Every structure is written in structure tokens, then in C-alpha cells.
Coordinates of C-alpha atoms in Angstrom, one line a residue:
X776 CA 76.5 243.4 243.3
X777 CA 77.2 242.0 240.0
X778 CA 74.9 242.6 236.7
X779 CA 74.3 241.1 233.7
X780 CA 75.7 243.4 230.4
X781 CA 76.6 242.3 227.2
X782 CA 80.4 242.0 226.7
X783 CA 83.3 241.2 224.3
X784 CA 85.1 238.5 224.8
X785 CA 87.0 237.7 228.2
X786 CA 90.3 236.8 229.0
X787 CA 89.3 234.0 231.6
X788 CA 86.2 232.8 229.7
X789 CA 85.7 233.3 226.0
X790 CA 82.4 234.5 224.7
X791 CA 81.4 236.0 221.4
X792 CA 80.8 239.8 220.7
X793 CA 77.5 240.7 222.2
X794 CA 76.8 237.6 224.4
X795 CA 75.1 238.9 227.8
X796 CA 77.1 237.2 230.8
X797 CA 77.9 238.4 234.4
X798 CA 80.0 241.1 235.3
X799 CA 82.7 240.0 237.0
X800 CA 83.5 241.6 240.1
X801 CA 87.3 242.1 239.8
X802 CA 89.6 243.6 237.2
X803 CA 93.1 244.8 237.9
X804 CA 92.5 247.5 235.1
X805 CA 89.0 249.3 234.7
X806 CA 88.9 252.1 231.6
X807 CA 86.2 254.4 231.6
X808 CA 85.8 254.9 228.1
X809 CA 85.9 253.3 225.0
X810 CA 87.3 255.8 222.7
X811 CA 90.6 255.8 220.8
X812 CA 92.4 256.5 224.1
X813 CA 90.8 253.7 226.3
X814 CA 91.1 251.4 223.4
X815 CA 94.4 251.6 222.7
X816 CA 95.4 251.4 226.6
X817 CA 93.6 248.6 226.7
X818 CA 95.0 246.8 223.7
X819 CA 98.7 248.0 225.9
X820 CA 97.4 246.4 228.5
X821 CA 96.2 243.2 227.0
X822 CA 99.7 242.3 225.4
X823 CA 101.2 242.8 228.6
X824 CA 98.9 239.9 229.9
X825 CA 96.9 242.3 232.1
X826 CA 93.1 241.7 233.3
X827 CA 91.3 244.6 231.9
X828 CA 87.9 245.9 231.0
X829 CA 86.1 248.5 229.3
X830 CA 83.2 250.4 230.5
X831 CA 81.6 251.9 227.3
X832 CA 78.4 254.0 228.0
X833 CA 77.5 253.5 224.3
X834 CA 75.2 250.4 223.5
X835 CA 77.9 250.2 220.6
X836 CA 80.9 251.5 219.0
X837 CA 78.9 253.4 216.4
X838 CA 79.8 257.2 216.3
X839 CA 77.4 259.6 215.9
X840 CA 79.5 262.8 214.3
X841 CA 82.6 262.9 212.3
X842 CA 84.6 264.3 214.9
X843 CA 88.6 263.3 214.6
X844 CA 89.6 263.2 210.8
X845 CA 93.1 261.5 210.8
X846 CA 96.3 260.0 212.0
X847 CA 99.5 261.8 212.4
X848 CA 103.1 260.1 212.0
X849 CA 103.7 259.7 215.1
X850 CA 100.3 257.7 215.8
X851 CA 100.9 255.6 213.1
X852 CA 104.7 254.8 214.1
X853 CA 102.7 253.7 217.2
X854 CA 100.5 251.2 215.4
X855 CA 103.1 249.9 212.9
X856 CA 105.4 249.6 216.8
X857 CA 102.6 247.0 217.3
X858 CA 102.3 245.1 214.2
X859 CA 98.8 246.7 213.3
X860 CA 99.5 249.7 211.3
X861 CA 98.3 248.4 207.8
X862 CA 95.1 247.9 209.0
X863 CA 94.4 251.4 209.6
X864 CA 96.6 252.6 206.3
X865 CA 94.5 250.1 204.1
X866 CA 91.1 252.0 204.9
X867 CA 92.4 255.6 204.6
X868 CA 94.1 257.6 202.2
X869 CA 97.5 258.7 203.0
X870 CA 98.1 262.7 203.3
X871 CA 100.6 265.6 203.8
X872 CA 98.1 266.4 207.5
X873 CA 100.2 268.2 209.1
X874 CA 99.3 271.8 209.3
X875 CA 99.6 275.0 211.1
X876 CA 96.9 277.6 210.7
X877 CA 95.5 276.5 207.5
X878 CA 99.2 276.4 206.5
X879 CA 99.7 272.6 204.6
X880 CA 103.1 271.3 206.3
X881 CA 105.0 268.4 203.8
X882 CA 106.7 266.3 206.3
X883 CA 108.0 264.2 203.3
X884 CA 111.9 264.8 204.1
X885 CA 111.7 264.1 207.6
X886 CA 113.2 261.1 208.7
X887 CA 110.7 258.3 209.5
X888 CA 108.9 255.6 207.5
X889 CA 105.7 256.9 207.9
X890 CA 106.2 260.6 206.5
X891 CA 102.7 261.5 206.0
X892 CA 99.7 261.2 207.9
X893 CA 96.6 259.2 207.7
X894 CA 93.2 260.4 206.4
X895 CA 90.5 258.7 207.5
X896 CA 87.5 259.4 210.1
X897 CA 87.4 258.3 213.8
X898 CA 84.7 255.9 213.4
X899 CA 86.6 253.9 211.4
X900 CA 89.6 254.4 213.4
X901 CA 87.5 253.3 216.7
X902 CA 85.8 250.4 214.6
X903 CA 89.7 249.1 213.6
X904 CA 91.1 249.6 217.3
X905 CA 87.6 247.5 218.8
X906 CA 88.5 244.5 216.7
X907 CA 91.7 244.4 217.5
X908 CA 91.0 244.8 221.6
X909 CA 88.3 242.4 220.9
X910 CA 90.9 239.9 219.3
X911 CA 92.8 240.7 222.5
X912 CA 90.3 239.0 224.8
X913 CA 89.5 242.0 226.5
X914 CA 85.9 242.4 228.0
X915 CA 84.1 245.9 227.2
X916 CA 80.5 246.5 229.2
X917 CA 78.5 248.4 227.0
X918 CA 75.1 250.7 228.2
X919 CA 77.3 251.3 231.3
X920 CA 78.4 254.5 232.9
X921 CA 80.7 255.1 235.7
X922 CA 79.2 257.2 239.1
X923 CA 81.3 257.8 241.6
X924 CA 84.5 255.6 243.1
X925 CA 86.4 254.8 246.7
X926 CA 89.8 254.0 246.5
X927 CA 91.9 252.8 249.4
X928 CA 95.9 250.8 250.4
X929 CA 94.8 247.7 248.1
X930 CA 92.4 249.0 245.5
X931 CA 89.5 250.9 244.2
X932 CA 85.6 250.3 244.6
X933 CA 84.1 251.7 241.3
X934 CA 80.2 252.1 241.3
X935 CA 78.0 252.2 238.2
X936 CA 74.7 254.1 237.4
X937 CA 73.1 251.1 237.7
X938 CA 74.3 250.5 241.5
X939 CA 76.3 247.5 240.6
X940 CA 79.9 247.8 241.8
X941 CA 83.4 246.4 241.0
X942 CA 86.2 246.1 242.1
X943 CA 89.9 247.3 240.5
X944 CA 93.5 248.0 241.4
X945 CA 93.3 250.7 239.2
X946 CA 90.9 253.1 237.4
X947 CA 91.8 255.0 234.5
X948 CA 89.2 257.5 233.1
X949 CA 89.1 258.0 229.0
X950 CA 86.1 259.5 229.5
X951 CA 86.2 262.5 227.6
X952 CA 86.5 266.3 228.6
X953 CA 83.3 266.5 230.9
X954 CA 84.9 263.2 232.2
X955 CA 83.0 262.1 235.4
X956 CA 86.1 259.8 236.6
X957 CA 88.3 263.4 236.6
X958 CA 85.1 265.2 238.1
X959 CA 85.0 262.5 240.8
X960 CA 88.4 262.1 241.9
X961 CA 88.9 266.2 242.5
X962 CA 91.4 267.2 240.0
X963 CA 91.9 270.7 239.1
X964 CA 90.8 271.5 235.3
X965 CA 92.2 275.0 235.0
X966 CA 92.6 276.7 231.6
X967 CA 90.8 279.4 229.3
X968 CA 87.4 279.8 228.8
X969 CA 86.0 280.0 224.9
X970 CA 86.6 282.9 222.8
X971 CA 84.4 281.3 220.1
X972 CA 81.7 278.5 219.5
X973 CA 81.6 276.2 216.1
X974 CA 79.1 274.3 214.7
X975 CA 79.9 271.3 212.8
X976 CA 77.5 269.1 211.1
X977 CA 76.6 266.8 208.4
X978 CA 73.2 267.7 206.6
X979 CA 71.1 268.1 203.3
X980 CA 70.8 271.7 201.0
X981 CA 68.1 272.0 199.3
X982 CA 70.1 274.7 197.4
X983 CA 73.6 274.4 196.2
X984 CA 76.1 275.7 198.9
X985 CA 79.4 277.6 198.9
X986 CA 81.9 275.2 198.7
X987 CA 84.8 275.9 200.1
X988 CA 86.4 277.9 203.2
X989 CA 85.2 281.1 204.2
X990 CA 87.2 284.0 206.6
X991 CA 85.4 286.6 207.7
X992 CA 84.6 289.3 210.8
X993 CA 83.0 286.3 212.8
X994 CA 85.5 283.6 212.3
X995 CA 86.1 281.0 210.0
X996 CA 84.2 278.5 208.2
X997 CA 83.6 275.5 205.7
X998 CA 81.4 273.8 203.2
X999 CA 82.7 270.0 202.0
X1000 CA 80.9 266.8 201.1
X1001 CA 81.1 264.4 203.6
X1002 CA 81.8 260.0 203.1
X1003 CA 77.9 260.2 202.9
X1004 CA 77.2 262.4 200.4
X1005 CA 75.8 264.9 202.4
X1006 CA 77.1 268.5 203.1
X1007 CA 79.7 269.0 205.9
X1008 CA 79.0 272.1 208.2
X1009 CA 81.8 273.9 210.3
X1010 CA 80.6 277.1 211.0
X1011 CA 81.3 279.9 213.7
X1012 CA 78.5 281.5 215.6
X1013 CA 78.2 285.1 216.2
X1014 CA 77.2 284.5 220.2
X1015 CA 79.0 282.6 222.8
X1016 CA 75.3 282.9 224.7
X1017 CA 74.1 279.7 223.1
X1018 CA 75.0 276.6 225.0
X1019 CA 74.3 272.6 224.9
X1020 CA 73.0 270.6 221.9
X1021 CA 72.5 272.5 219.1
X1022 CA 69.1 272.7 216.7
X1023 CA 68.4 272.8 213.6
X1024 CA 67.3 276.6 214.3
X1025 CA 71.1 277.3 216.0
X1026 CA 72.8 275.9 212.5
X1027 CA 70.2 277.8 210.2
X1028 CA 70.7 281.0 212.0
X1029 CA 74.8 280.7 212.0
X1030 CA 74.7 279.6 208.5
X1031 CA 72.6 283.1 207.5
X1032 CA 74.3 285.3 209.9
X1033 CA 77.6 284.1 207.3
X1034 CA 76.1 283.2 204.2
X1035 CA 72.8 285.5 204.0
X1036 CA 71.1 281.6 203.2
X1037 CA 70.6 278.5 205.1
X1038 CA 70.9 277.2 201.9
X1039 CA 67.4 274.8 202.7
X1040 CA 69.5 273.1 205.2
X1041 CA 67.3 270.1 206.4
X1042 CA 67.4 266.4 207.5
X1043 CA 70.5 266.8 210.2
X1044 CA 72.5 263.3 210.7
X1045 CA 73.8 264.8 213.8
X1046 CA 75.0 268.3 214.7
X1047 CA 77.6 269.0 217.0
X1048 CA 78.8 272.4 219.2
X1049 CA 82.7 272.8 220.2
X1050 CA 85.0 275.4 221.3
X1051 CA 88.7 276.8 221.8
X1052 CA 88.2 276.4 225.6
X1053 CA 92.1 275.2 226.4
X1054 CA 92.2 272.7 229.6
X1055 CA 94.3 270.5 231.0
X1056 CA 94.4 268.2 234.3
X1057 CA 96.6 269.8 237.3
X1058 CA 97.7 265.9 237.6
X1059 CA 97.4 263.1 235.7
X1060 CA 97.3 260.6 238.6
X1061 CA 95.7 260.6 242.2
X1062 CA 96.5 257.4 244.0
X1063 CA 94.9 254.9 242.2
X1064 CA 92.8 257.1 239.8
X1065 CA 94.7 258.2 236.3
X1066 CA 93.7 260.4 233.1
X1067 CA 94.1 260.3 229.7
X1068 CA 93.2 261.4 226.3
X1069 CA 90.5 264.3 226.8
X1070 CA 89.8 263.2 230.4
X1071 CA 93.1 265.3 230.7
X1072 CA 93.4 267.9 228.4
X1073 CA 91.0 269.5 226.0
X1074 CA 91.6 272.0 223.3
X1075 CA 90.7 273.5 219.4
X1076 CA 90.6 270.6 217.1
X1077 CA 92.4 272.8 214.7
X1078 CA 96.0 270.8 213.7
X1079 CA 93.9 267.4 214.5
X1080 CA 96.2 266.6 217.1
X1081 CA 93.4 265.8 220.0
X1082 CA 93.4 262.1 218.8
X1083 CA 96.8 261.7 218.6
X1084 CA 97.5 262.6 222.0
X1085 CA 95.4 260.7 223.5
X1086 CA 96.5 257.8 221.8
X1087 CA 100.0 258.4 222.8
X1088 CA 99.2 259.3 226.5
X1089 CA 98.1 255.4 226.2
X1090 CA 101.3 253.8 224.8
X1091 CA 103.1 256.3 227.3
X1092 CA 100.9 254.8 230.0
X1093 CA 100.0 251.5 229.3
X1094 CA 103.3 249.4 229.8
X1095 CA 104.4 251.4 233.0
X1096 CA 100.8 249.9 234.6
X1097 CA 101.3 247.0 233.6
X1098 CA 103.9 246.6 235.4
X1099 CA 103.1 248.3 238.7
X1100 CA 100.1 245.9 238.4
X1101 CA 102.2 242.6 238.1
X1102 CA 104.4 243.7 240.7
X1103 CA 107.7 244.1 238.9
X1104 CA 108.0 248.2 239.2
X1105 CA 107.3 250.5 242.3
X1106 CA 103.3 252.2 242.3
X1107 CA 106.2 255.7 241.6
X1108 CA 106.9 254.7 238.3
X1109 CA 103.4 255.7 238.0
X1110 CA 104.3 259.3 238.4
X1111 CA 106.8 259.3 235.3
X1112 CA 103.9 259.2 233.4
X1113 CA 102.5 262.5 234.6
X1114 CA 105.9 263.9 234.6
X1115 CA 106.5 263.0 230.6
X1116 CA 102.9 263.8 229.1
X1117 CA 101.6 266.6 231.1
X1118 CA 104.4 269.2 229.3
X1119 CA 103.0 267.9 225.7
X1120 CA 99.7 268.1 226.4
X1121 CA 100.8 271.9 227.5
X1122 CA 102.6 272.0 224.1
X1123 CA 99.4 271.1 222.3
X1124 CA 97.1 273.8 224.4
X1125 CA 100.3 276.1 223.6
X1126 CA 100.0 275.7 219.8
X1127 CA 96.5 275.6 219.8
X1128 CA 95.7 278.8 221.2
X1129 CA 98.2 280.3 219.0
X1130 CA 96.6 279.2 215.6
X1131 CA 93.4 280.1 217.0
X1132 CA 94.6 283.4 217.7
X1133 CA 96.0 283.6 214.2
X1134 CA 92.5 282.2 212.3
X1135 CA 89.8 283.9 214.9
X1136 CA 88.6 286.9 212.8
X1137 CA 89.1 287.9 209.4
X1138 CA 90.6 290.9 209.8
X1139 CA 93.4 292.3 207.9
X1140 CA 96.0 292.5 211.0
X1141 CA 95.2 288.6 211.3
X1142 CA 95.7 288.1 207.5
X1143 CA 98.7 289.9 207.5
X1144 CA 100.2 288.1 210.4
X1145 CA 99.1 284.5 208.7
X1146 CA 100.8 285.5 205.3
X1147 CA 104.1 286.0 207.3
X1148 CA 104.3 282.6 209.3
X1149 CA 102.8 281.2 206.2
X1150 CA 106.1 283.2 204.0
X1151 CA 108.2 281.7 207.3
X1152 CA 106.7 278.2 207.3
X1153 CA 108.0 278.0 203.9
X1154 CA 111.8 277.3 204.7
X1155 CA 113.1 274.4 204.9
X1156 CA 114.2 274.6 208.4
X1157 CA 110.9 276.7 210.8
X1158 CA 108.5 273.8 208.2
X1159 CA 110.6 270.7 209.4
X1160 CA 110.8 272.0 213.1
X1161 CA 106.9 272.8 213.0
X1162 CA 106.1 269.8 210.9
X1163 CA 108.1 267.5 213.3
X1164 CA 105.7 269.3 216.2
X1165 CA 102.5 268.8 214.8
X1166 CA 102.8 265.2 213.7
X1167 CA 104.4 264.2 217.0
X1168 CA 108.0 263.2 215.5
X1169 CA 110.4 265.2 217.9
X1170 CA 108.5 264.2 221.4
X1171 CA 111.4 263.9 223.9
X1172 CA 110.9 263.5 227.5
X1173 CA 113.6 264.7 230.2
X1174 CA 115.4 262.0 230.8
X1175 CA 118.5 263.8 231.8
X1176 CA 121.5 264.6 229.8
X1177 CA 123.2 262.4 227.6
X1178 CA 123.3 261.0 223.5
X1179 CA 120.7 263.0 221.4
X1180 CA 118.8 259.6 221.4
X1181 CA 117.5 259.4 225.4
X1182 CA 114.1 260.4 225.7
X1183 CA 113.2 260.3 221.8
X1184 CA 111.0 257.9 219.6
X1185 CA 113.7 254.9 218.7
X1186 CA 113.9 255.4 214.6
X1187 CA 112.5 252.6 212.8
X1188 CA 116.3 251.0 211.3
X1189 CA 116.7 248.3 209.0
X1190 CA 118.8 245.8 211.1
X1191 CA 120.2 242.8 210.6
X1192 CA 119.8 240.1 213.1
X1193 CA 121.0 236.8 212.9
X1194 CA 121.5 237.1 209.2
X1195 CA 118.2 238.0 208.5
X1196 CA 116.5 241.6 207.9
X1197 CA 114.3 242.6 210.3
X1198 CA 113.0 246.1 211.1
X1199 CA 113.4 247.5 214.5
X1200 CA 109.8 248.2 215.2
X1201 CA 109.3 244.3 215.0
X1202 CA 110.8 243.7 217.7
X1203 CA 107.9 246.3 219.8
X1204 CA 105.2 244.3 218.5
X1205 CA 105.0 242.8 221.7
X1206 CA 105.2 245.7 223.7
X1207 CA 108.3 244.9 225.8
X1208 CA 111.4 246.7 226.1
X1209 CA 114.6 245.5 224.1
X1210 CA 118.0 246.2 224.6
X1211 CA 119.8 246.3 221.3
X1212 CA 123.5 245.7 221.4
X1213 CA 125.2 247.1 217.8
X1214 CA 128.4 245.8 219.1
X1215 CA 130.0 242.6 219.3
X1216 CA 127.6 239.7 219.9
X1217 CA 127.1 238.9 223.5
X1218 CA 128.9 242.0 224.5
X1219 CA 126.2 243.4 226.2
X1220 CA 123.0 241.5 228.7
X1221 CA 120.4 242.3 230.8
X1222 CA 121.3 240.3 233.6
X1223 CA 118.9 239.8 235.9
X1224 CA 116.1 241.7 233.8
X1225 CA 116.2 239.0 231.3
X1226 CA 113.0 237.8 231.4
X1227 CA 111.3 241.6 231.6
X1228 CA 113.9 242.9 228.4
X1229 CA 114.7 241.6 225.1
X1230 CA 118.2 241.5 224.2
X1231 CA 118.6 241.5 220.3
X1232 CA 122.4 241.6 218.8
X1233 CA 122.0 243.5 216.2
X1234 CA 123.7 245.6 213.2
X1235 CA 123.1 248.4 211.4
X1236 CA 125.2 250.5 208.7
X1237 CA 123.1 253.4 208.0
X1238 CA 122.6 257.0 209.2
X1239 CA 121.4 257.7 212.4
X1240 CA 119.3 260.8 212.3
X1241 CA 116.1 262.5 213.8
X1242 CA 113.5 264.7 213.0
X1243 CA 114.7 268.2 213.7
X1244 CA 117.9 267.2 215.4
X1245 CA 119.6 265.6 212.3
X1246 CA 122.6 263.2 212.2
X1247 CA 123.6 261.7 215.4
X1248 CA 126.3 259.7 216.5
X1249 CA 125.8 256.0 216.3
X1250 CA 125.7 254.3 220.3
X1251 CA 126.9 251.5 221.0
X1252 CA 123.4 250.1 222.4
X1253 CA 120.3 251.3 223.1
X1254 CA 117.5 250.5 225.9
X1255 CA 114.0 251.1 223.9
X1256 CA 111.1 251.1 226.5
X1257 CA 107.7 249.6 225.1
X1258 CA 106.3 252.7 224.3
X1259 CA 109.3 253.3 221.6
X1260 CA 110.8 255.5 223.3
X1261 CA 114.9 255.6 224.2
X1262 CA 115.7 254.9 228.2
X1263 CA 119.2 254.7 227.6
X1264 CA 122.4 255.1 225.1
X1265 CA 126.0 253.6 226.3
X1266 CA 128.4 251.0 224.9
X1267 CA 130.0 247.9 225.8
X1268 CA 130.9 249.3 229.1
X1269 CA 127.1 249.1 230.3
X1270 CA 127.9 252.6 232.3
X1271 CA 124.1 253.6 233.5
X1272 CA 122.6 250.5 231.8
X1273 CA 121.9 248.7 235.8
X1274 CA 119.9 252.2 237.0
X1275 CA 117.9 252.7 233.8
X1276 CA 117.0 249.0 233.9
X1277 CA 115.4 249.5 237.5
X1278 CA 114.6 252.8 236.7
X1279 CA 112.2 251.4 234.0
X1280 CA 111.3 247.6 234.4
X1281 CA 112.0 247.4 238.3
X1282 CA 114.0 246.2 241.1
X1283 CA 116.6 243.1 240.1
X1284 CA 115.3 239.9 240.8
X1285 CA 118.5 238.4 241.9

């Protein structure tokens, strides 16, 4: 039955932000979750002209918590692949992020644009991505929550809290790591179980505190001022027996059992609990139902890359729906996604647990094994190869053997097309694939897939080189799916070019 919510505005039938109007009872594309993840598939979505919407269980997108503190390189190639990056590197203050193990990583001399990351809090990042979905035309439902779903041949029923149902062709739950969507649908959450709780919140101190981070026998831990003014808690309890939403007694007792003083902690703006429990989804699809962002893997927030890859599981995502939803790619090209995010969620979970390992305790084995990655980390070399890891910059998926390009992020070059300059990422903005020929004009086409592909002639006399890998040889032309990402290197000959256009955009239309 439908149910009146308020709502964005809608593709079909404009309305402005807040207006209460009917739920419609179709979408192709429902998103549990409107967090960076589902935001960002939904913006994906919206540019590739899909009907989707948003189910938000929040009565806003206000944020309770500080919770994600930044963007990495890779996220903000993403952004600028879509035209929107500046609106994000306006607000926040731009950063050498990358870390491992409280070791600082300069990414400066790797080779990307955007060699730094982005500081700035996950409200604001949420608050930027909303307006821009909300530009979009897509519809979010707030002071919903998703129950349960049945999914059958043609589509999913998805049922609400409320009892009010819709239907989709798709579901795809952002939901978080407790997500209900994953919970529903029976897929496997297997990992570790925590070795440590933290407590992290933003209060008052009636007496000055300790500024700065603390190492000790119980873990780690940090005093800072916060965007408010107030005084930012991370602290490590010395039990794993408390459980669910901390007190003010749970923070006061941590804060003694490190300190010896609660330091007249009062007046909590929020306080939150979180772990090194390491998770990930057995799959990121069944049928009709798909994960991402948290929904699929959970981990430490230490590196603050738990944002990041849920943003990128989006872009990875996003496009390859789209067009299983229009019809113009096989419901398998589904499974690619699985197949090319599940091993970097692993990689995150991998590193992860290893700086936790590094950082848990205080003592001196620990310290001694810090001080030599930190002595390794360093060099030029183990720094650019971790570096490129932690910011996302050397992602390749298997795409089988071939030019060091297939698989990798597409480097943002400064062509020339048509006489004019024109960066490369310009021509993602929106979020189609383009097939660049570098060789003689008209040499190469997309036949067939020419209204699904871009074909740019373009030149280039630069270097060609990637993070980690170094200089590679200049192709000939290059396939670069929507995501920014290479599906496929050749030359005038077009040898390969026919299977990786099917392979990615569909069977020929001719």
C-alpha cells in the first residue's frame, strides 16, 4: 500500500525538499541507506537516467557523531571524474591523510592531480553529496526503515516498518554494518571478533585535559578540539564486557582507568562505541539483492579508509546497474562487481588488522616493531607503494593480462581535442564510457556501441605513468569504463576492442 513521507525531489514529478507526497509504488532502483555509499550510487544512478530512490531512516541528513574524517585521492579523483570535486575541496582543508599506524604517508610525488587527501568531517561530506542527488531529481523517503523483502524472475517486493510496500527491480542495501537488507537476504558475515572497544566522543571538561595522543598497556588514545569547540574523546576501554550505547558513566570510567581524571567530563553531544571487529559479506550480490559500503565489510577506522570504500564500491557499481536495468548488459555483468570489490574490501580488513596489531598495546615489543615500519616507511619506494594503498591510487582489478593500464584508474592527462585543452576526467562527468583513440583521427570507432560509448580523438605528448608501477608505454587507445577505470588497451588494429565492448556495455545492437 502506498504512504505519504516527505521526499526530495522526483524524477517524474518535481517537488521541493521536504514536501509530503505519495510514495510511489515502483522504482527500478531502491537504496537502503542514505549515507556516503547510497548517496553516491544514487547520484551514479541518476546520471545514467535511472528511476531511483532512497530510503533514509533518519528524519534528516543531520549526523549525530563525527565519525568519517576525510577523503582520500582516490575518492576525490572520483568526484572531480564527475565534475563535482571542488565542492567538497572548497569546504575542507587539503592534507598529507594517508597514514599507516600513526605513520604520516606524503603522497605528494605520486602521480595524480589530486596528491593529498581531503580533511573535512562526514557531515559535511553527506550534506555536499545530498544536494547534489537532490539536484539530480532523485526522491529520498526519510523516517523510513526497510523490514524484510521477496524477490522473484521480474523483481523484488520490499516492505517497510510501517507495512507499506514497493516494488523494485533491484534492492541495494547501504545500510550500514548491522545492515538489515544483508541480515534479510542471508548472506554470510564471517570475520574476527573485537580484540578491543573505543569510545569516541565530543564533550565539555571542566578541567583542562591532556592534549594529545596517549600509548599505553590498554591501548591507545586521544584528546583534540573538535569544529565545535568542545573536547574530542577517543579512548580505549579496559573491558570488552561493556556493550551497546555508551554513558556518560562508560566514558568517565575509561577516561580514569587512563588518565587517573575524568577531567569534569559533562554535557555529551553524542558518544559513540566502535571496535576492530574485521567483517566482510561472503557475496556482494544474491539475485536481485546487492551490498555496499559497510552493508559489506566492516573494519577499524584506523587509515580512514571505511568511507572511501564505500564510495568506490558505488562508482564500481553504479554504471554496471544501470545498465542491466535499461536492458543493454546481461543481469551477469552484475557479478563483475562482486568479483572486482570483494578482494579490496579484503585488502582493507588485511591492512587494518595489521595496524591494529601494531598500535593495540603499548608495549615495548609493539613500539619496537612500529619504529621499524615507521624507519621502512621512510624510503622512497615501501612509502609510495603503501601510500598508493592507503589512498586508493594503485586499485587494479583482474582483467586478464595485457598493457600495465587494463584494470587501473585511467590518469587524469591533459589532452588535446579538437584544438582545444580538455582534461580527461571531463569527458567522465557524465558517467559513460569513452573510447579514446591517440592515433590518427577516425582510426578507431565503436561501431555498433556508439550510442552507449564516447569516441574522443584525442592527443597527448606526455608521460604515461602510474602510481607504483611507473612509466608505461603509451597505447594506442584506451576503453575507460564509467567508473574510470581501463577495460581495454590496443591500437589501430582494434584486436580485443569488439569482446571488451560487450564484455562491458552489452550485446551489439546491430
Amino acid at each position: 500500500m502506498p504512504v505519504l513521507l516527505p521526499t526530495s525531489r522526483s524524477h517524474r514529478r518535481p517537488h521541493a525538499a521536504g514536501a509530503g507526497n505519495q510514495m510511489p509504488l515502483h522504482h527500478a532502483v531502491v537504496i537502503a541507506g542514505g549515507g556516503p555509499t547510497g548517496l553516491m550510487l544514487a547520484a551514479e544512478l541518476a546520471l545514467a537516467k535511472i528511476d531511483v530512490a532512497i530510503l533514509e531512516r533518519r528524519a534528516s541528513q543531520d549526523l549525530v557523531g563525527t565519525r568519517a574524517g576525510g577523503l582520500h585521492a582516490r575518492s576525490i579523483e572520483i568526484l572531480d571524474q564527475r565534475g563535482v570535486a571542488d565542492r567538497f575541496l572548497c569546504e575542507g582543508q587539503i592534507v598529507q591523510l594517508a597514514g599507516f599506524a600513526w605513520t604520516r604517508l606524503d603522497i605528494s610525488d605520486l602521480p595524480t592531480r589530486h596528491a593529498y587527501g581531503l580533511a573535512l568531517r562526514q557531515s559535511h561530506i553527506e550534506r555536499i553529496l545530498a544536494d547534489w542527488v537532490e539536484e539530480l531529481g532523485v526522491p529520498i523517503y526519510r523516517n523510513v526503515e526497510f523490514t524484510r523483502f521477496e524477490q522473484d524472475e521480474t523483481g523484488i517486493d520490499v516492505t517497510l516498518a510501517s507495512g507499506a510496500t514497493l516494488r523494485a527491480d533491484y534492492l541495494v542495501g547501504c545500510d550500514g554494518g548491522r545492515s538489515l537488507v544483508r541480515k534479510a537476504a542471508g548472506i554470510d558475515f564471517p570475520g574476527t571478533s573485537p580484540t578491543l572497544n573505543n569510545l569516541m566522543a565530543e564533550v565539555e571538561m571542566r578541567e583542562a585535559p591532556a592534549w594529545g595522543l596517549r600509548h599505553d598497556a590498554l591501548g591507545f588514545h586521544g584528546l583534540s578540539k573538535a569544529e565545535s569547540g568542545r573536547v574530542l574523546v577517543v579512548v580505549t576501554e579496559a573491558t570488552l564486557a561493556r556493550t551497546g550505547e555508551p554513558s556518560l558513566r562508560d566514558l568517565s570510567d575509561a577516561l580514569v582507568a587512563v588518565y587517573g581524571t575524568d577531567f569534569g567530563v559533562k554535557n555529551p553531544a553524542w558518544i559513540s562505541r566502535f571496535t576492530d571487529a574485521a567483517r566482510q559479506a561472503a557475496t556482494y550480490r544474491k539475485g536481485r539483492v546487492l551490498l555496499a559500503g559497510d552493508a559489506a565489510h566492516i573494519h577499524h577506522s584506523v587509515g580512514g579508509q571505511g568511507l572511501n570504500l564505500g564510495v568506490q564500491d558505488a562508482v564500481n557499481l553504479g554504471w554496471k546497474l544501470a545498465q542491466v536495468v535499461k536492458g543493454s548488459s546481461p543481469d551477469s555483468l552484475l557479478d563483475s562487481y562482486h568479483a572486482e570489490r570483494h578482494p579490496v574490501g579484503a585488502r582493507v580488513l588485511k591492512n587494518t588488522m595489521a595496524q591494529i596489531a601494531l598500535l593495540r598495546r603499548g608495549d615495548d615489543g609493539r613500539k619496537a616493531a612500529r619504529e621499524v615500519i615507521s624507519d621502512l616507511l621512510a624510503m622512497d619506494e615501501p612509502r609510495q607503494h603503501v601510500g598508493a594503498m592507503m589512498s586508493g591510487l594503485d586499485i587494479a582489478y583482474d582483467l586478464g593480462e595485457g598493457h600495465a593500464l587494463l584494470g587501473r584508474r585511467m590518469p587524469d592527462l591533459d589532452l588535446t581535442v579538437e584544438g582545444q585543452a580538455l582534461r580527461l576526467f571531463t569527458l567522465l562527468h557524465g558517467a559513460r564510457g569513452v573510447l579514446v583513440n591517440f592515433s590518427k583521427r577516425g582510426n578507431i570507432d565503436a561501431g555498433p556501441w556508439v550510442n552507449r560509448v564516447d569516441v574522443v580523438d584525442a592527443a597527448y605528448d606526455g608521460v604515461w605513468e602510474l602510481p607504483v608501477i611507473g612509466r608505461v608505454a603509451a597505447p594506442g587507445a584506451v576503453l575507460v569504463r564509467p567508473d574510470g577505470h581501463v577495460g581495454w588497451v590496443g591500437d589501430v588494429s582494434q584486436q580485443g576492442l569488439k569482446d571488451a565492448l560487450i564484455r562491458w556495455f552489452g550485446p551489439s545492437l546491430a
